[in-house]
PDB file of C-alpha atoms in Angstrom:
ATOM      1  CA  MET A 105      47.197 -69.389 -86.073  1.00 34.00           C
ATOM      2  CA  ALA A 106      48.546 -66.223 -84.513  1.00 40.00           C
ATOM      3  CA  SER A 107      46.077 -63.465 -83.886  1.00 44.00           C
ATOM      4  CA  ALA A 108      46.547 -60.071 -85.446  1.00 46.00           C
ATOM      5  CA  ALA A 109      47.343 -58.759 -81.960  1.00 37.00           C
ATOM      6  CA  THR A 110      50.475 -60.912 -81.867  1.00 40.00           C
ATOM      7  CA  VAL A 111      51.800 -59.604 -85.149  1.00 45.00           C
ATOM      8  CA  ALA A 112      51.874 -55.943 -84.304  1.00 45.00           C
ATOM      9  CA  THR A 113      52.653 -53.553 -81.517  1.00 46.00           C
ATOM     10  CA  VAL A 114      51.830 -55.058 -78.140  1.00 55.00           C
ATOM     11  CA  GLY A 115      49.436 -52.953 -76.107  1.00 83.00           C
ATOM     12  CA  VAL A 116      47.822 -51.179 -79.047  1.00 91.00           C
ATOM     13  CA  LEU A 117      44.208 -51.960 -79.868  1.00 94.00           C
ATOM     14  CA  CYS A 118      43.036 -51.186 -83.405  1.00 96.00           C
ATOM     15  CA  ASP A 119      39.412 -51.772 -84.296  1.00 97.00           C
ATOM     16  CA  TYR A 120      38.406 -50.923 -87.859  1.00 98.00           C
ATOM     17  CA  PHE A 121      34.770 -49.931 -88.241  1.00 98.00           C
ATOM     18  CA  THR A 122      32.208 -48.198 -90.422  1.00 97.00           C
ATOM     19  CA  ALA A 123      30.270 -45.047 -89.676  1.00 97.00           C
ATOM     20  CA  PRO A 124      28.107 -42.707 -91.747  1.00 97.00           C
ATOM     21  CA  SER A 125      30.150 -39.582 -90.935  1.00 97.00           C
ATOM     22  CA  ASP A 126      33.222 -38.236 -89.173  1.00 98.00           C
ATOM     23  CA  GLU A 127      30.956 -36.953 -86.412  1.00 97.00           C
ATOM     24  CA  ALA A 128      29.387 -40.381 -85.858  1.00 96.00           C
ATOM     25  CA  ALA A 129      32.824 -42.018 -85.852  1.00 97.00           C
ATOM     26  CA  ALA A 130      34.363 -39.412 -83.540  1.00 97.00           C
ATOM     27  CA  VAL A 131      32.006 -40.181 -80.649  1.00 95.00           C
ATOM     28  CA  THR A 132      33.562 -43.655 -80.373  1.00 95.00           C
ATOM     29  CA  ILE A 133      36.681 -42.015 -78.907  1.00 95.00           C
ATOM     30  CA  ASP A 134      34.924 -42.170 -75.523  1.00 91.00           C
ATOM     31  CA  TRP A 135      33.744 -45.747 -75.850  1.00 91.00           C
ATOM     32  CA  ASP A 136      36.052 -47.623 -73.489  1.00 84.00           C
ATOM     33  CA  GLY A 137      35.353 -50.921 -75.238  1.00 86.00           C
ATOM     34  CA  GLY A 138      35.766 -49.507 -78.718  1.00 91.00           C
ATOM     35  CA  PRO A 139      33.193 -49.469 -81.515  1.00 94.00           C
ATOM     36  CA  SER A 140      32.294 -53.150 -81.096  1.00 90.00           C
ATOM     37  CA  ARG A 141      31.809 -52.846 -77.307  1.00 85.00           C
ATOM     38  CA  PRO A 142      30.561 -49.319 -76.682  1.00 80.00           C
ATOM     39  CA  ASP A 143      31.026 -48.967 -72.928  1.00 71.00           C
ATOM     40  CA  VAL A 144      30.883 -45.199 -72.656  1.00 56.00           C
ATOM     41  CA  ALA A 145      33.514 -43.752 -70.337  1.00 52.00           C
ATOM     42  CA  LYS A 146      32.197 -41.902 -67.318  1.00 48.00           C
ATOM     43  CA  ARG A 147      34.340 -38.928 -68.294  1.00 47.00           C
ATOM     44  CA  GLY A 148      32.981 -38.820 -71.828  1.00 50.00           C
ATOM     45  CA  PRO A 149      30.296 -36.535 -73.196  1.00 54.00           C
ATOM     46  CA  LEU A 150      27.844 -39.398 -73.794  1.00 52.00           C
ATOM     47  CA  ARG A 151      26.333 -40.259 -70.433  1.00 52.00           C
ATOM     48  CA  ARG A 152      23.422 -42.628 -70.882  1.00 49.00           C
ATOM     49  CA  SER A 153      21.828 -45.372 -68.870  1.00 52.00           C
ATOM     50  CA  LYS A 154      21.811 -47.544 -71.998  1.00 62.00           C
ATOM     51  CA  GLY A 155      24.898 -47.287 -74.143  1.00 67.00           C
ATOM     52  CA  PRO A 156      25.009 -46.805 -77.897  1.00 83.00           C
ATOM     53  CA  GLU A 157      24.677 -49.711 -80.293  1.00 87.00           C
ATOM     54  CA  PRO A 158      27.877 -51.488 -81.422  1.00 91.00           C
ATOM     55  CA  LEU A 159      29.174 -50.642 -84.887  1.00 93.00           C
ATOM     56  CA  PRO A 160      30.294 -53.172 -87.531  1.00 94.00           C
ATOM     57  CA  THR A 161      33.933 -53.826 -86.631  1.00 96.00           C
ATOM     58  CA  VAL A 162      36.997 -55.869 -87.604  1.00 97.00           C
ATOM     59  CA  ASP A 163      39.601 -56.276 -84.853  1.00 94.00           C
ATOM     60  CA  LEU A 164      43.088 -56.029 -86.346  1.00 94.00           C
ATOM     61  CA  GLY A 165      44.919 -56.159 -83.039  1.00 87.00           C
ATOM     62  CA  GLY A 166      47.775 -53.684 -83.175  1.00 90.00           C
ATOM     63  CA  VAL A 167      47.765 -53.041 -86.934  1.00 96.00           C
ATOM     64  CA  GLU A 168      47.816 -49.250 -86.825  1.00 96.00           C
ATOM     65  CA  PRO A 169      46.119 -47.057 -89.454  1.00 96.00           C
ATOM     66  CA  THR A 170      48.969 -44.819 -90.614  1.00 96.00           C
ATOM     67  CA  VAL A 171      52.201 -46.637 -91.410  1.00 96.00           C
ATOM     68  CA  GLN A 172      51.022 -50.253 -91.471  1.00 97.00           C
ATOM     69  CA  MET A 173      47.813 -49.547 -93.372  1.00 98.00           C
ATOM     70  CA  GLY A 174      49.812 -47.087 -95.497  1.00 97.00           C
ATOM     71  CA  THR A 175      52.125 -49.887 -96.599  1.00 97.00           C
ATOM     72  CA  LEU A 176      49.072 -52.006 -97.380  1.00 98.00           C
ATOM     73  CA  ASP A 177      47.704 -49.112 -99.454  1.00 98.00           C
ATOM     74  CA  GLU A 178      51.001 -48.960-101.350  1.00 98.00           C
ATOM     75  CA  ILE A 179      50.922 -52.718-101.988  1.00 98.00           C
ATOM     76  CA  LEU A 180      47.274 -52.785-103.125  1.00 98.00           C
ATOM     77  CA  THR A 181      47.220 -49.618-105.208  1.00 97.00           C
ATOM     78  CA  GLY A 182      50.819 -49.052-106.278  1.00 97.00           C
ATOM     79  CA  THR A 183      50.687 -45.511-104.869  1.00 98.00           C
ATOM     80  CA  PRO A 184      54.094 -44.401-103.547  1.00 98.00           C
ATOM     81  CA  PHE A 185      54.183 -44.410 -99.746  1.00 97.00           C
ATOM     82  CA  GLU A 186      54.958 -40.670 -99.587  1.00 97.00           C
ATOM     83  CA  GLU A 187      51.742 -39.970-101.526  1.00 97.00           C
ATOM     84  CA  VAL A 188      49.823 -42.342 -99.272  1.00 97.00           C
ATOM     85  CA  LEU A 189      50.951 -40.376 -96.198  1.00 96.00           C
ATOM     86  CA  ALA A 190      50.050 -37.060 -97.851  1.00 97.00           C
ATOM     87  CA  ASP A 191      46.490 -38.156 -98.725  1.00 97.00           C
ATOM     88  CA  ALA A 192      44.144 -35.652 -97.074  1.00 96.00           C
ATOM     89  CA  THR A 193      41.194 -38.078 -97.179  1.00 97.00           C
ATOM     90  CA  ALA A 194      42.902 -39.961 -94.332  1.00 97.00           C
ATOM     91  CA  ALA A 195      42.895 -37.992 -91.100  1.00 97.00           C
ATOM     92  CA  ILE A 196      42.766 -38.115 -87.338  1.00 97.00           C
ATOM     93  CA  ILE A 197      39.222 -37.012 -86.529  1.00 97.00           C
ATOM     94  CA  ALA A 198      39.279 -37.423 -82.732  1.00 98.00           C
ATOM     95  CA  GLU A 199      42.026 -37.557 -80.112  1.00 97.00           C
ATOM     96  CA  ARG A 200      42.155 -38.030 -76.334  1.00 95.00           C
ATOM     97  CA  ASP A 201      44.782 -38.500 -73.661  1.00 93.00           C
ATOM     98  CA  GLY A 202      47.647 -36.975 -75.622  1.00 93.00           C
ATOM     99  CA  GLY A 203      47.124 -39.297 -78.576  1.00 92.00           C
ATOM    100  CA  GLU A 204      46.688 -42.507 -76.573  1.00 94.00           C
ATOM    101  CA  ARG A 205      43.182 -42.728 -78.021  1.00 96.00           C
ATOM    102  CA  LEU A 206      42.531 -41.861 -81.643  1.00 97.00           C
ATOM    103  CA  VAL A 207      39.845 -42.231 -84.268  1.00 98.00           C
ATOM    104  CA  VAL A 208      41.350 -42.159 -87.747  1.00 98.00           C
ATOM    105  CA  ARG A 209      39.516 -42.003 -91.082  1.00 98.00           C
ATOM    106  CA  LEU A 210      41.114 -44.294 -93.663  1.00 98.00           C
ATOM    107  CA  SER A 211      41.824 -42.868 -97.092  1.00 98.00           C
ATOM    108  CA  THR A 212      39.186 -43.068 -99.762  1.00 98.00           C
ATOM    109  CA  ARG A 213      41.708 -44.800-102.045  1.00 98.00           C
ATOM    110  CA  LEU A 214      42.413 -47.575 -99.499  1.00 98.00           C
ATOM    111  CA  GLN A 215      38.730 -48.081 -98.744  1.00 98.00           C
ATOM    112  CA  THR A 216      37.963 -48.366-102.458  1.00 98.00           C
ATOM    113  CA  ALA A 217      40.872 -50.769-103.018  1.00 98.00           C
ATOM    114  CA  LEU A 218      39.781 -52.978-100.115  1.00 98.00           C
ATOM    115  CA  ALA A 219      36.175 -53.010-101.324  1.00 98.00           C
ATOM    116  CA  ALA A 220      37.222 -53.927-104.870  1.00 98.00           C
ATOM    117  CA  ALA A 221      39.820 -56.593-104.051  1.00 98.00           C
ATOM    118  CA  ASP A 222      38.891 -60.229-104.261  1.00 97.00           C
ATOM    119  CA  PRO A 223      39.944 -62.607-101.459  1.00 98.00           C
ATOM    120  CA  ASP A 224      42.768 -64.175-103.489  1.00 98.00           C
ATOM    121  CA  ARG A 225      44.297 -60.756-104.211  1.00 98.00           C
ATOM    122  CA  LEU A 226      44.112 -59.838-100.497  1.00 98.00           C
ATOM    123  CA  ARG A 227      45.762 -63.085 -99.444  1.00 98.00           C
ATOM    124  CA  GLU A 228      48.528 -62.475-102.019  1.00 98.00           C
ATOM    125  CA  ALA A 229      49.007 -58.894-100.768  1.00 98.00           C
ATOM    126  CA  ALA A 230      49.300 -60.141 -97.181  1.00 98.00           C
ATOM    127  CA  VAL A 231      52.581 -61.925 -98.002  1.00 98.00           C
ATOM    128  CA  PRO A 232      54.677 -58.824 -98.820  1.00 97.00           C
ATOM    129  CA  TRP A 233      52.732 -56.816 -96.242  1.00 97.00           C
ATOM    130  CA  ALA A 234      53.653 -59.267 -93.462  1.00 97.00           C
ATOM    131  CA  ALA A 235      57.304 -58.993 -94.525  1.00 96.00           C
ATOM    132  CA  THR A 236      57.448 -55.206 -93.967  1.00 96.00           C
ATOM    133  CA  ASP A 237      59.629 -53.859 -91.163  1.00 94.00           C
ATOM    134  CA  GLU A 238      56.595 -52.666 -89.203  1.00 93.00           C
ATOM    135  CA  PHE A 239      55.657 -56.257 -88.368  1.00 94.00           C
ATOM    136  CA  PHE A 240      59.142 -57.008 -86.983  1.00 91.00           C
ATOM    137  CA  GLY A 241      59.199 -60.440 -88.640  1.00 89.00           C
ATOM    138  CA  GLN A 242      56.339 -61.596 -86.400  1.00 91.00           C
ATOM    139  CA  ALA A 243      53.392 -61.477 -88.805  1.00 93.00           C
ATOM    140  CA  ASP A 244      51.594 -64.544 -90.075  1.00 96.00           C
ATOM    141  CA  PRO A 245      50.704 -63.784 -93.722  1.00 97.00           C
ATOM    142  CA  GLU A 246      47.895 -66.338 -93.682  1.00 97.00           C
ATOM    143  CA  GLU A 247      46.257 -64.723 -90.638  1.00 96.00           C
ATOM    144  CA  LEU A 248      46.743 -61.229 -92.074  1.00 96.00           C
ATOM    145  CA  GLY A 249      45.184 -62.382 -95.340  1.00 97.00           C
ATOM    146  CA  GLU A 250      42.095 -63.657 -93.544  1.00 97.00           C
ATOM    147  CA  ARG A 251      41.789 -60.401 -91.598  1.00 97.00           C
ATOM    148  CA  LEU A 252      42.083 -58.477 -94.866  1.00 98.00           C
ATOM    149  CA  VAL A 253      39.235 -60.534 -96.324  1.00 98.00           C
ATOM    150  CA  GLU A 254      37.121 -59.526 -93.295  1.00 98.00           C
ATOM    151  CA  LEU A 255      38.149 -55.882 -93.705  1.00 98.00           C
ATOM    152  CA  SER A 256      37.317 -56.053 -97.413  1.00 98.00           C
ATOM    153  CA  THR A 257      33.817 -57.258 -96.582  1.00 98.00           C
ATOM    154  CA  LEU A 258      33.438 -54.362 -94.148  1.00 98.00           C
ATOM    155  CA  ALA A 259      34.686 -51.920 -96.827  1.00 98.00           C
ATOM    156  CA  ARG A 260      32.121 -53.261 -99.315  1.00 98.00           C
ATOM    157  CA  VAL A 261      29.334 -52.783 -96.761  1.00 97.00           C
ATOM    158  CA  ALA A 262      30.557 -49.239 -96.090  1.00 97.00           C
ATOM    159  CA  GLU A 263      30.653 -48.436 -99.803  1.00 97.00           C
ATOM    160  CA  SER A 264      27.164 -49.856-100.399  1.00 97.00           C
ATOM    161  CA  GLN A 265      25.761 -47.733 -97.551  1.00 97.00           C
ATOM    162  CA  GLY A 266      27.640 -44.531 -98.367  1.00 97.00           C
ATOM    163  CA  GLN A 267      29.768 -44.878 -95.229  1.00 98.00           C
ATOM    164  CA  ARG A 268      33.480 -44.621 -94.463  1.00 98.00           C
ATOM    165  CA  LEU A 269      36.062 -46.863 -92.810  1.00 98.00           C
ATOM    166  CA  TYR A 270      37.688 -45.701 -89.593  1.00 98.00           C
ATOM    167  CA  CYS A 271      40.119 -47.033 -87.036  1.00 98.00           C
ATOM    168  CA  TRP A 272      39.602 -46.716 -83.273  1.00 97.00           C
ATOM    169  CA  LEU A 273      43.051 -46.896 -81.717  1.00 96.00           C
ATOM    170  CA  CYS A 274      43.812 -47.176 -78.004  1.00 95.00           C
ATOM    171  CA  VAL A 275      47.273 -47.514 -76.419  1.00 92.00           C
TER     172      VAL A 275
END
């Protein structure tokens, strides 16, 4: 099976993770290894001898949180894409290096839809999602479906703990 990294933009890392607040999520911007491998950058504000603990994470390769996850939101919820993009509950909460590193909060609607969806529904949604222009005809719907099932599990954990879903993006 192809990995999610091979179905999206080459050279873009997108780790989806949970955190209790925007502030807690924003500090991951300086974690060179991302939220699952928190190697704190020497230039960052967190200088410790022992790094922070890893956060629950799903690696979606280069599946970015705005347009690609926006099309997923549209598929899962039926919300027109223009409304998805205008949703103020989704936002960039941290930025470095001229946008080459970002932490993005996913919309409340998408998080709720992911948490509520059963695995069969997610695998079905992966088929039209993989066919969108943003995947350039390179996406494996089966692999995307399995990654969505993982992300759904993460969303359910976030919801049960009063947390939010975020994306750590590094170019």
